mmCIF file with all atom_site columns, C-alpha atoms in Angstrom:
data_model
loop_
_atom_site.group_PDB
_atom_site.id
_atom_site.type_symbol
_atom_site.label_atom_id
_atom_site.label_alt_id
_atom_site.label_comp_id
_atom_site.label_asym_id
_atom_site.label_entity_id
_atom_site.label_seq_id
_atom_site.pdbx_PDB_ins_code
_atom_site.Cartn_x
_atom_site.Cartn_y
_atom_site.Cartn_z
_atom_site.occupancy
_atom_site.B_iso_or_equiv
_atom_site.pdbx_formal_charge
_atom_site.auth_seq_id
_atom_site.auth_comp_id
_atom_site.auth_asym_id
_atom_site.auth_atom_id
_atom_site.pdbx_PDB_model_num
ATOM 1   C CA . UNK I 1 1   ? 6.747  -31.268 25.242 1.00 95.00 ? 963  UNK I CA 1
ATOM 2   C CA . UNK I 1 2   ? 6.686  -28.518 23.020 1.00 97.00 ? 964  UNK I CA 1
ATOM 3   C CA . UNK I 1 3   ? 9.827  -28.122 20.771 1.00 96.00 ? 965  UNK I CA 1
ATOM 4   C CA . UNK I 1 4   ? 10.957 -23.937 19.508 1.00 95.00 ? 966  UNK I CA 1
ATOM 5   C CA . UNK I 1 5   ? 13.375 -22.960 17.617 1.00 92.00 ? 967  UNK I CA 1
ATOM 6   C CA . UNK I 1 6   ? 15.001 -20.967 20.197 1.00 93.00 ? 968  UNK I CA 1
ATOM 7   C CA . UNK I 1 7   ? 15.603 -19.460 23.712 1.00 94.00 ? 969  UNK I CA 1
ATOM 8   C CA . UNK I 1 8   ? 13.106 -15.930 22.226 1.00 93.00 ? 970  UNK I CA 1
ATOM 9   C CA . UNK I 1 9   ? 10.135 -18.255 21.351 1.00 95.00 ? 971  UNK I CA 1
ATOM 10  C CA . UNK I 1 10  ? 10.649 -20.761 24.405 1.00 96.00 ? 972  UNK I CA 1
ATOM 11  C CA . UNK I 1 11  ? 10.573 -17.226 25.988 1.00 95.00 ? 973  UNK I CA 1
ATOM 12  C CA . UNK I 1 12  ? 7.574  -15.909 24.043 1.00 96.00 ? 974  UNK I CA 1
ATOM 13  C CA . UNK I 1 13  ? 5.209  -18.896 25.543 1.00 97.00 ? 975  UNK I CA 1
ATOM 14  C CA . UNK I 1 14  ? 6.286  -18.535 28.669 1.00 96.00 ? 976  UNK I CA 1
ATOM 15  C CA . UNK I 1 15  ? 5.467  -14.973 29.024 1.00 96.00 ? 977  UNK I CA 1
ATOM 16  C CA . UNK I 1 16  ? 2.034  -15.543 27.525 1.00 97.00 ? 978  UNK I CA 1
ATOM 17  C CA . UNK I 1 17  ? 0.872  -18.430 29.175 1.00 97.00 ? 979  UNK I CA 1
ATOM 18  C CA . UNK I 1 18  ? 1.876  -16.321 32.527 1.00 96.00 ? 980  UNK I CA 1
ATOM 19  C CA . UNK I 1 19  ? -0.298 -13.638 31.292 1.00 96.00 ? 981  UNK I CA 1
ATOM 20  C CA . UNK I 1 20  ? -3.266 -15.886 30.795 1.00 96.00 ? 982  UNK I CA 1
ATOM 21  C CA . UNK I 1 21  ? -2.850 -17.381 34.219 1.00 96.00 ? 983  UNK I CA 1
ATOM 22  C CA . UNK I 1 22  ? -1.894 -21.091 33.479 1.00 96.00 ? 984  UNK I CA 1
ATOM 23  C CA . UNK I 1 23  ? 1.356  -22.954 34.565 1.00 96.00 ? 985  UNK I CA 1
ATOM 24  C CA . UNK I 1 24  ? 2.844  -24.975 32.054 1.00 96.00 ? 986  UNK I CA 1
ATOM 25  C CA . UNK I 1 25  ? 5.252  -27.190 34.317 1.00 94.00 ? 987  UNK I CA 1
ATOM 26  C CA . UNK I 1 26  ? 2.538  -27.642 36.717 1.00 96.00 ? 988  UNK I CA 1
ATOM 27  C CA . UNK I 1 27  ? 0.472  -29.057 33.924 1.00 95.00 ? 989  UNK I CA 1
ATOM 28  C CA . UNK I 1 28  ? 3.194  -31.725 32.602 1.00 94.00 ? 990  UNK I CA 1
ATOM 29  C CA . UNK I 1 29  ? 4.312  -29.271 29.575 1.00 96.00 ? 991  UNK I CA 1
ATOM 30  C CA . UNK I 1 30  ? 8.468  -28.657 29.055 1.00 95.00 ? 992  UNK I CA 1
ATOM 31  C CA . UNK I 1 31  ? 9.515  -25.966 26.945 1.00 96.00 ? 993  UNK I CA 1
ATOM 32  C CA . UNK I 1 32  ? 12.609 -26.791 25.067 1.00 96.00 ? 994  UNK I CA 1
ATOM 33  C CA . UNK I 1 33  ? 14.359 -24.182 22.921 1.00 96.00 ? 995  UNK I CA 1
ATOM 34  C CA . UNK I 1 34  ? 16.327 -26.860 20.314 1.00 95.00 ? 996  UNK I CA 1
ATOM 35  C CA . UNK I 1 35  ? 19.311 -24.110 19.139 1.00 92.00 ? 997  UNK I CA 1
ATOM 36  C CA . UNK I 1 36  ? 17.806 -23.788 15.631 1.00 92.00 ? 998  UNK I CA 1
ATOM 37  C CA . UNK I 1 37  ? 14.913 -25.722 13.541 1.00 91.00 ? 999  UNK I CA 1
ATOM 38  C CA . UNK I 1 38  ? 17.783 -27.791 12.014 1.00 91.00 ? 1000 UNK I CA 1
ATOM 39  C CA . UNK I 1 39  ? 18.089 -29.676 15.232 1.00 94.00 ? 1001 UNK I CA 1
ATOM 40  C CA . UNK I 1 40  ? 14.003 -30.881 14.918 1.00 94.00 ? 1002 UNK I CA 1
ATOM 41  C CA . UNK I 1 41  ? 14.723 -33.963 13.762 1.00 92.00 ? 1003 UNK I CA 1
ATOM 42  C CA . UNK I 1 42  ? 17.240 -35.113 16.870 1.00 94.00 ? 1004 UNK I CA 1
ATOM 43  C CA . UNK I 1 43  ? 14.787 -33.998 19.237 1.00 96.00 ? 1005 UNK I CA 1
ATOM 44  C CA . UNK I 1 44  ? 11.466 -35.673 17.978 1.00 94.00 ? 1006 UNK I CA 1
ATOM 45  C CA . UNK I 1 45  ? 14.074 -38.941 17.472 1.00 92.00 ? 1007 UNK I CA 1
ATOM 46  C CA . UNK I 1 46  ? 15.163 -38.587 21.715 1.00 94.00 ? 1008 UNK I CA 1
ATOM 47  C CA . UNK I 1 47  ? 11.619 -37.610 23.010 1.00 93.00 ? 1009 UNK I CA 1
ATOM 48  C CA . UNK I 1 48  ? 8.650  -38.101 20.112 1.00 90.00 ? 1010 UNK I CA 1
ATOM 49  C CA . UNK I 1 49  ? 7.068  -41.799 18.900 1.00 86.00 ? 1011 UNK I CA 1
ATOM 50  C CA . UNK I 1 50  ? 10.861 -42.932 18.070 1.00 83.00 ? 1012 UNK I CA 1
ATOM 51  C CA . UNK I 1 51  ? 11.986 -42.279 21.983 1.00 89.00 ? 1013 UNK I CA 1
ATOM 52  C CA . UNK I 1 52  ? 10.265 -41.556 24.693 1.00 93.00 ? 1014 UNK I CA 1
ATOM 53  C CA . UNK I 1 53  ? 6.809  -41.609 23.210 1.00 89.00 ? 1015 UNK I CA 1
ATOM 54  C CA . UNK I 1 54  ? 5.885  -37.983 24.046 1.00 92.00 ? 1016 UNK I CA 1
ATOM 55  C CA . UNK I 1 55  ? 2.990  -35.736 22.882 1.00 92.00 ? 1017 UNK I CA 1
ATOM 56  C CA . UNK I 1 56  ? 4.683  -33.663 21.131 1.00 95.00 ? 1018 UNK I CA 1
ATOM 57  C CA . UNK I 1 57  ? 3.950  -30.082 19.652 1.00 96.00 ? 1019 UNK I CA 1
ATOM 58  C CA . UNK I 1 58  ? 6.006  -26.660 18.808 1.00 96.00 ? 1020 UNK I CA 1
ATOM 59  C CA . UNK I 1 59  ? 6.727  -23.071 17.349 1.00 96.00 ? 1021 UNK I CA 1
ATOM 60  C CA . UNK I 1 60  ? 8.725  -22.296 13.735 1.00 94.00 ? 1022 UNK I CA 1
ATOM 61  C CA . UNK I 1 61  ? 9.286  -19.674 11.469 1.00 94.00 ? 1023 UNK I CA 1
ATOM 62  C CA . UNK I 1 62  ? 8.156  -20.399 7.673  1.00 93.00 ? 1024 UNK I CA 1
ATOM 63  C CA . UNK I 1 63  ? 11.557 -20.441 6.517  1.00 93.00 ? 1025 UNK I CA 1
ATOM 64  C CA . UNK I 1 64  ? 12.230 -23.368 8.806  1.00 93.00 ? 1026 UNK I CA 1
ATOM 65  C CA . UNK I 1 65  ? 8.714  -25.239 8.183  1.00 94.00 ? 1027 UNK I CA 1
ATOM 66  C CA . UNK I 1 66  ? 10.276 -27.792 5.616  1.00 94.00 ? 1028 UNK I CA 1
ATOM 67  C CA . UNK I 1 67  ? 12.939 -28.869 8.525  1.00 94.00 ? 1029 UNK I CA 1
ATOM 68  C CA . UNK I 1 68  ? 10.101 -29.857 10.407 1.00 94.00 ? 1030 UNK I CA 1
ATOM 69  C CA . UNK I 1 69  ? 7.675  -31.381 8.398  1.00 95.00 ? 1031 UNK I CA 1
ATOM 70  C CA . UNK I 1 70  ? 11.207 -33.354 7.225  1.00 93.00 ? 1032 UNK I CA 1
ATOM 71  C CA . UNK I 1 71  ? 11.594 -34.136 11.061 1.00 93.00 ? 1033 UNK I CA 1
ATOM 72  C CA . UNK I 1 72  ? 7.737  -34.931 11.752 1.00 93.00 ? 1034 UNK I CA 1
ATOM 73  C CA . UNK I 1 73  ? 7.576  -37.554 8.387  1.00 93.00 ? 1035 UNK I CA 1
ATOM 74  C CA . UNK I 1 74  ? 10.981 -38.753 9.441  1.00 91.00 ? 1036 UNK I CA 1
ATOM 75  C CA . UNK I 1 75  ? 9.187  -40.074 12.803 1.00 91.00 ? 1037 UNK I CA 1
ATOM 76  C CA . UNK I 1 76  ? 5.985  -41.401 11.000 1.00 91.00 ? 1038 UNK I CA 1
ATOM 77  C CA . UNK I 1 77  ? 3.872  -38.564 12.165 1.00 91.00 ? 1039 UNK I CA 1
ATOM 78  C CA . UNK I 1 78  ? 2.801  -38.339 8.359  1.00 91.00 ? 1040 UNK I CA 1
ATOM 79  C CA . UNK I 1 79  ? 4.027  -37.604 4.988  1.00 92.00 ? 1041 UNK I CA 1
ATOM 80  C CA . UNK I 1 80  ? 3.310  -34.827 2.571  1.00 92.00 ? 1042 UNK I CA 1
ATOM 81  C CA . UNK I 1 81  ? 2.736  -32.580 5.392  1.00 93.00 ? 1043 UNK I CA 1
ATOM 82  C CA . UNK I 1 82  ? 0.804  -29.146 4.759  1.00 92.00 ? 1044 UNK I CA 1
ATOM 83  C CA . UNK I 1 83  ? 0.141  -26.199 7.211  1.00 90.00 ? 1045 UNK I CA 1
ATOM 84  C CA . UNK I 1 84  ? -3.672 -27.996 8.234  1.00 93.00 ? 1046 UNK I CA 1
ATOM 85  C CA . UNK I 1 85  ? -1.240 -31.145 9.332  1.00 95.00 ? 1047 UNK I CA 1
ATOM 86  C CA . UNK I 1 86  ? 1.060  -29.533 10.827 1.00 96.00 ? 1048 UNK I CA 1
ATOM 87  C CA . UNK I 1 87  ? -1.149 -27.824 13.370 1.00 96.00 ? 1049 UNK I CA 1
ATOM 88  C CA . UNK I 1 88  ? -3.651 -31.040 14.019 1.00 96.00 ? 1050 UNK I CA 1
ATOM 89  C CA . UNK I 1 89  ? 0.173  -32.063 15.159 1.00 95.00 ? 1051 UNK I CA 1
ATOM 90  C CA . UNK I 1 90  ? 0.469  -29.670 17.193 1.00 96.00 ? 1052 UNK I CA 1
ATOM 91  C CA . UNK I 1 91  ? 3.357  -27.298 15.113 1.00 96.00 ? 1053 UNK I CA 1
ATOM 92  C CA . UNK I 1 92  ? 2.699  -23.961 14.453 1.00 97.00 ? 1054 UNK I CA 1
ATOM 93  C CA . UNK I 1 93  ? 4.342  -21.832 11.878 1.00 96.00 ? 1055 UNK I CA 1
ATOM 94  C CA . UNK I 1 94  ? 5.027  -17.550 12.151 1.00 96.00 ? 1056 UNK I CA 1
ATOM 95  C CA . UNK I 1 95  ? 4.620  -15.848 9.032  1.00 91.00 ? 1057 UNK I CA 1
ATOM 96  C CA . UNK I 1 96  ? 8.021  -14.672 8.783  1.00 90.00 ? 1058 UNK I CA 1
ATOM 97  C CA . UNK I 1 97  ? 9.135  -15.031 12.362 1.00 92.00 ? 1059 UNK I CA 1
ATOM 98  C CA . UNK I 1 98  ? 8.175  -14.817 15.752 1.00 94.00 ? 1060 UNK I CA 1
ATOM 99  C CA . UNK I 1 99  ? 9.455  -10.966 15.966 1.00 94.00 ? 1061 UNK I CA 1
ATOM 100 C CA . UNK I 1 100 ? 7.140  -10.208 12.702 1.00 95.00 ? 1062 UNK I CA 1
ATOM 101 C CA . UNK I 1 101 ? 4.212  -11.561 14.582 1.00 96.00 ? 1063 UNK I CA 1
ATOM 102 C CA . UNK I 1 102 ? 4.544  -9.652  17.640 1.00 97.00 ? 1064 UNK I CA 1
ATOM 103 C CA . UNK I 1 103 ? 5.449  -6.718  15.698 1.00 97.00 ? 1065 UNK I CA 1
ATOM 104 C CA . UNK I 1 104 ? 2.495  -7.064  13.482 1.00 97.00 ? 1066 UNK I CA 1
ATOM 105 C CA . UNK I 1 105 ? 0.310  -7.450  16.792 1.00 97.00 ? 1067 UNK I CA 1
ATOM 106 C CA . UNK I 1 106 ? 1.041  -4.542  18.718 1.00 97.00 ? 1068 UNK I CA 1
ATOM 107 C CA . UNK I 1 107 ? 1.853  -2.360  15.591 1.00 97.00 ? 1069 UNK I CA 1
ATOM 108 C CA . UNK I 1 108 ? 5.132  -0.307  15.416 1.00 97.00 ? 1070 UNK I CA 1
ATOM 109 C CA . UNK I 1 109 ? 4.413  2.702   17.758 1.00 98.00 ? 1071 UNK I CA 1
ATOM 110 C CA . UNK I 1 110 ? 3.654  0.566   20.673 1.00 98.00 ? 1072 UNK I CA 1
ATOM 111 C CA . UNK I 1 111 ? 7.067  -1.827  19.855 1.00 98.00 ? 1073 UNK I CA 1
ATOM 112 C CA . UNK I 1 112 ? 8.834  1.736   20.303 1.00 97.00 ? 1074 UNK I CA 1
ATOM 113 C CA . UNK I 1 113 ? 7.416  2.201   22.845 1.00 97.00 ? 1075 UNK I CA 1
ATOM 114 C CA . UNK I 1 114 ? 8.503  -0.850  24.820 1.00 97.00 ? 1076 UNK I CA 1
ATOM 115 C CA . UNK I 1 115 ? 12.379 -0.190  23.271 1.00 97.00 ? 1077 UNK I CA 1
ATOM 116 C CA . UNK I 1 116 ? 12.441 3.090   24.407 1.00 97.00 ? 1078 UNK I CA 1
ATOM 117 C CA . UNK I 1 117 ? 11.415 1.934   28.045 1.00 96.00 ? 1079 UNK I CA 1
ATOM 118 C CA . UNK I 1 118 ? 14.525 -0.760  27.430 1.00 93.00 ? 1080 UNK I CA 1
ATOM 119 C CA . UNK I 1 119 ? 16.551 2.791   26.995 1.00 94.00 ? 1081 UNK I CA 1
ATOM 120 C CA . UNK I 1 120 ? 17.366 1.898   23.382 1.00 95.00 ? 1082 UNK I CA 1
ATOM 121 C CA . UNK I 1 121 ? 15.223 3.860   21.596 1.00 96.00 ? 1083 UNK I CA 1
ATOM 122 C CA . UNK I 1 122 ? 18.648 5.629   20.202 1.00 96.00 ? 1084 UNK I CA 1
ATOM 123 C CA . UNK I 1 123 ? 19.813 2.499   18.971 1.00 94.00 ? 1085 UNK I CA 1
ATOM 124 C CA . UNK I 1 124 ? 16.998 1.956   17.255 1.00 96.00 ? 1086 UNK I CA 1
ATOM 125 C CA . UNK I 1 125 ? 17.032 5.084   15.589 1.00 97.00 ? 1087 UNK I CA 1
ATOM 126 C CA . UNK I 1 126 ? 20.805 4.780   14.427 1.00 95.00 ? 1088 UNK I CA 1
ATOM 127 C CA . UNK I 1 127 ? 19.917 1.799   12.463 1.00 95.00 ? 1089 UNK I CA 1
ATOM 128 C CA . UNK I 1 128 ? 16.841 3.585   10.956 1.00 96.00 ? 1090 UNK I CA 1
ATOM 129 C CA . UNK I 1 129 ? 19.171 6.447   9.389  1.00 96.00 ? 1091 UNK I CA 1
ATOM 130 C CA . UNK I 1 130 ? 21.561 3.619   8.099  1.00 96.00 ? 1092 UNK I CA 1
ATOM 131 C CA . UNK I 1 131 ? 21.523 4.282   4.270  1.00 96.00 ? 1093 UNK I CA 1
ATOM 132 C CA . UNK I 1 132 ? 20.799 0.469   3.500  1.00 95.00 ? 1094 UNK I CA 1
ATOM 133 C CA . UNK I 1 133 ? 17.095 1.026   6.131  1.00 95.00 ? 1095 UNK I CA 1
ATOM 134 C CA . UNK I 1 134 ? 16.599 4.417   6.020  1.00 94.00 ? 1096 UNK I CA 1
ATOM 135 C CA . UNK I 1 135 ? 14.069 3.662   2.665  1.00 95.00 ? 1097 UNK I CA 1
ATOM 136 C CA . UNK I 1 136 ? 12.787 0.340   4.516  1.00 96.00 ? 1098 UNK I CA 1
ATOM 137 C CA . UNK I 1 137 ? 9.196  -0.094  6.689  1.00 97.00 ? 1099 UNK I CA 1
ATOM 138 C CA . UNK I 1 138 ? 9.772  1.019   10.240 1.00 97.00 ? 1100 UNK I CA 1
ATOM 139 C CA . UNK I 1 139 ? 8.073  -2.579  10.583 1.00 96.00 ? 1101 UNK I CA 1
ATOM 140 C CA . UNK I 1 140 ? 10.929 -3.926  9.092  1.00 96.00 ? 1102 UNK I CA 1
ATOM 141 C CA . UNK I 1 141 ? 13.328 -1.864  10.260 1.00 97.00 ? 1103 UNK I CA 1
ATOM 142 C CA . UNK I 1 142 ? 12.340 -3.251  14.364 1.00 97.00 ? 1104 UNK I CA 1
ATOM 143 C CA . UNK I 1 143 ? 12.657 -6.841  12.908 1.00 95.00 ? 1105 UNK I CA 1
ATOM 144 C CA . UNK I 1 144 ? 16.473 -6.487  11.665 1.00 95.00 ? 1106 UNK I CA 1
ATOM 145 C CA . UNK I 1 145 ? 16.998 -4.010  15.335 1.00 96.00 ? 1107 UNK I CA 1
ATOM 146 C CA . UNK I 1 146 ? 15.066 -7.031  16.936 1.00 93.00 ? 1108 UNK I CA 1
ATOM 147 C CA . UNK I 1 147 ? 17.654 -9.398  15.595 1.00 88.00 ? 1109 UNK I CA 1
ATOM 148 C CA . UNK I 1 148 ? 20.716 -7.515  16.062 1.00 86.00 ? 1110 UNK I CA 1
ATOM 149 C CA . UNK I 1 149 ? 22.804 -6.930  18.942 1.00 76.00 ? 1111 UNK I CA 1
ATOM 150 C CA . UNK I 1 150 ? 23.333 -9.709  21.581 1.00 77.00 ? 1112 UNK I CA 1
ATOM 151 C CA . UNK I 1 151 ? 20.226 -11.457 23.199 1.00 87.00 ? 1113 UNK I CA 1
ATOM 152 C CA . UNK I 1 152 ? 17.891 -8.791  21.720 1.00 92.00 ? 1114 UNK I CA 1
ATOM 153 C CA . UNK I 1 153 ? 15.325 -11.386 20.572 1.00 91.00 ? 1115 UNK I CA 1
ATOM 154 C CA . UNK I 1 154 ? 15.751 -12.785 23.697 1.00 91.00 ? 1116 UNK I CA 1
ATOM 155 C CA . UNK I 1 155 ? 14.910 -9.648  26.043 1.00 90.00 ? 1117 UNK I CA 1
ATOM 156 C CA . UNK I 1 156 ? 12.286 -8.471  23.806 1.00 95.00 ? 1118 UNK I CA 1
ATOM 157 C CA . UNK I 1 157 ? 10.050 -11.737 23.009 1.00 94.00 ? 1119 UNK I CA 1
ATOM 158 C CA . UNK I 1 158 ? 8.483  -11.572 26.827 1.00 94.00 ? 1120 UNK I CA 1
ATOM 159 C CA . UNK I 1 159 ? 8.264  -7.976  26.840 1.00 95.00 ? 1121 UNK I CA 1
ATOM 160 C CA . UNK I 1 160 ? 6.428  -7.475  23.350 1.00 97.00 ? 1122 UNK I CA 1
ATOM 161 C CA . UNK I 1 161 ? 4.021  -10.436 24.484 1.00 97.00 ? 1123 UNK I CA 1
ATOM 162 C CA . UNK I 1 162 ? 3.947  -8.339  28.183 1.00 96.00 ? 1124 UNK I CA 1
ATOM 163 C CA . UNK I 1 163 ? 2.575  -5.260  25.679 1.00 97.00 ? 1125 UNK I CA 1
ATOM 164 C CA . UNK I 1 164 ? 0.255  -7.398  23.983 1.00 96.00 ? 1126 UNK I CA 1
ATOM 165 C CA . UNK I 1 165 ? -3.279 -6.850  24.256 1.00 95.00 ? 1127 UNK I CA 1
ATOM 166 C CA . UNK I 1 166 ? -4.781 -10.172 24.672 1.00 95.00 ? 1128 UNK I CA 1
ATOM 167 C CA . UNK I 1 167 ? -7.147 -10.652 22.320 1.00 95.00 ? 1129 UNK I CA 1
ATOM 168 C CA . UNK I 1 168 ? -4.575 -9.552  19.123 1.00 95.00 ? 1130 UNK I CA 1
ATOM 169 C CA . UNK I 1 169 ? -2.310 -12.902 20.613 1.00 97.00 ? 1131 UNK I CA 1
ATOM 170 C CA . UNK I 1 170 ? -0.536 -13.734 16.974 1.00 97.00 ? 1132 UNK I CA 1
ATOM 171 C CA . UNK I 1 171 ? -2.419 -17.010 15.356 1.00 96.00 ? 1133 UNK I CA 1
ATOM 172 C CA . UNK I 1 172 ? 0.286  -19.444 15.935 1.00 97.00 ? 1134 UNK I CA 1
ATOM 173 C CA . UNK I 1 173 ? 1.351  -18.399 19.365 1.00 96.00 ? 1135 UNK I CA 1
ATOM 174 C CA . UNK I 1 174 ? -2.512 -18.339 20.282 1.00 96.00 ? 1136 UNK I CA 1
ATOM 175 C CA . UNK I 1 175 ? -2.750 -21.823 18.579 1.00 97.00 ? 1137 UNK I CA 1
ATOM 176 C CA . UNK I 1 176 ? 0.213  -22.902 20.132 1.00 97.00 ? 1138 UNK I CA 1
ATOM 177 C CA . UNK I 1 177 ? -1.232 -22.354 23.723 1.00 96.00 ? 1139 UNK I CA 1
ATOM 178 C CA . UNK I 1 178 ? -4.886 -23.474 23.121 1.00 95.00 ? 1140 UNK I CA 1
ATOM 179 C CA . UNK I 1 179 ? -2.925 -27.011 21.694 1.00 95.00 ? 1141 UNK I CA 1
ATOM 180 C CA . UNK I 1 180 ? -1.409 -27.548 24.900 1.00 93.00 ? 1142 UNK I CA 1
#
């Protein structure tokens, strides 16, 4: 069972085990998107060593990395966790976040290139003559569209890992996938 964050990285996996021709229900694995790192802890409880006794593995952002090496110690899978034990557990972290990894991946032109096919190119280029992101990264700038406006992250995770050119998978997603 692999445990994300949410419904854009549960999406995210999906899309890229597609692309590399493997079928994660047929081969036992669930995806579930927990509705934030914070709930990491309930869900290795209900389905890890405490519960059901799953293998158990999953997707974070950095920010949220101390919620689930809380979680992980919590359930006796260690203590004094670091990145190495994290991923011999089978957790991966994102730099920032899922959206800086696939942005860093297929570098900015090509993400405007898949929001302009989404028609929202505009939108995108409101935001970037906002005074408080006109002086910011264009990088940074398709992070913060990425994350506003409702389902974005959602809609975009599959798409950006649809643009991806395989062998520039981000580390943790890549790690994620040759874990399971």
């Amino acid at each position: 069972m692999v445990l994300v964050e949410g419904v854009s990285d549960k999406s995210a996996i999906e899309a890229l085990a597609e692309r590399r021709g493997r079928n994660l229900a047929a081969e036992g694995v669930s995806l579930v998107a927990m509705g934030g790192a914070t709930n990491i802890g309930t869900y290795i409880g209900r389905f890890g060593p405490p519960g059901r006794g799953l293998r158990l593995a999953g997707l974070c952002d950095a920010g949220e990395v101390g919620a689930f090496q809380r979680g992980l110690e919590r359930a006796g899978l260690g203590s004094d966790l670091d990145g190495d034990d994290l991923e011999a557990l089978g957790f991966f972290v994102c730099v920032a976040d899922l959206e800086d990894e696939l942005i860093r991946a297929l570098g900015t032109a090509a993400v405007e290139r898949v929001v302009d096919a989404e028609g929202e190119l505009g939108s995108f280029r409101t935001l970037q003559k906002q005074p408080s992101w006109r002086a910011r990264s264009t990088h940074d700038q398709l992070r913060r569209f990425m994350g506003a406006g409702s389902g974005r992250k959602i809609r975009y995770s599959g798409q950006l890992v649809a643009a991806l050119d395989l062998d520039r998978v981000p580390r943790p997603l890549d790690g994620l996938l040759a874990h399971l």
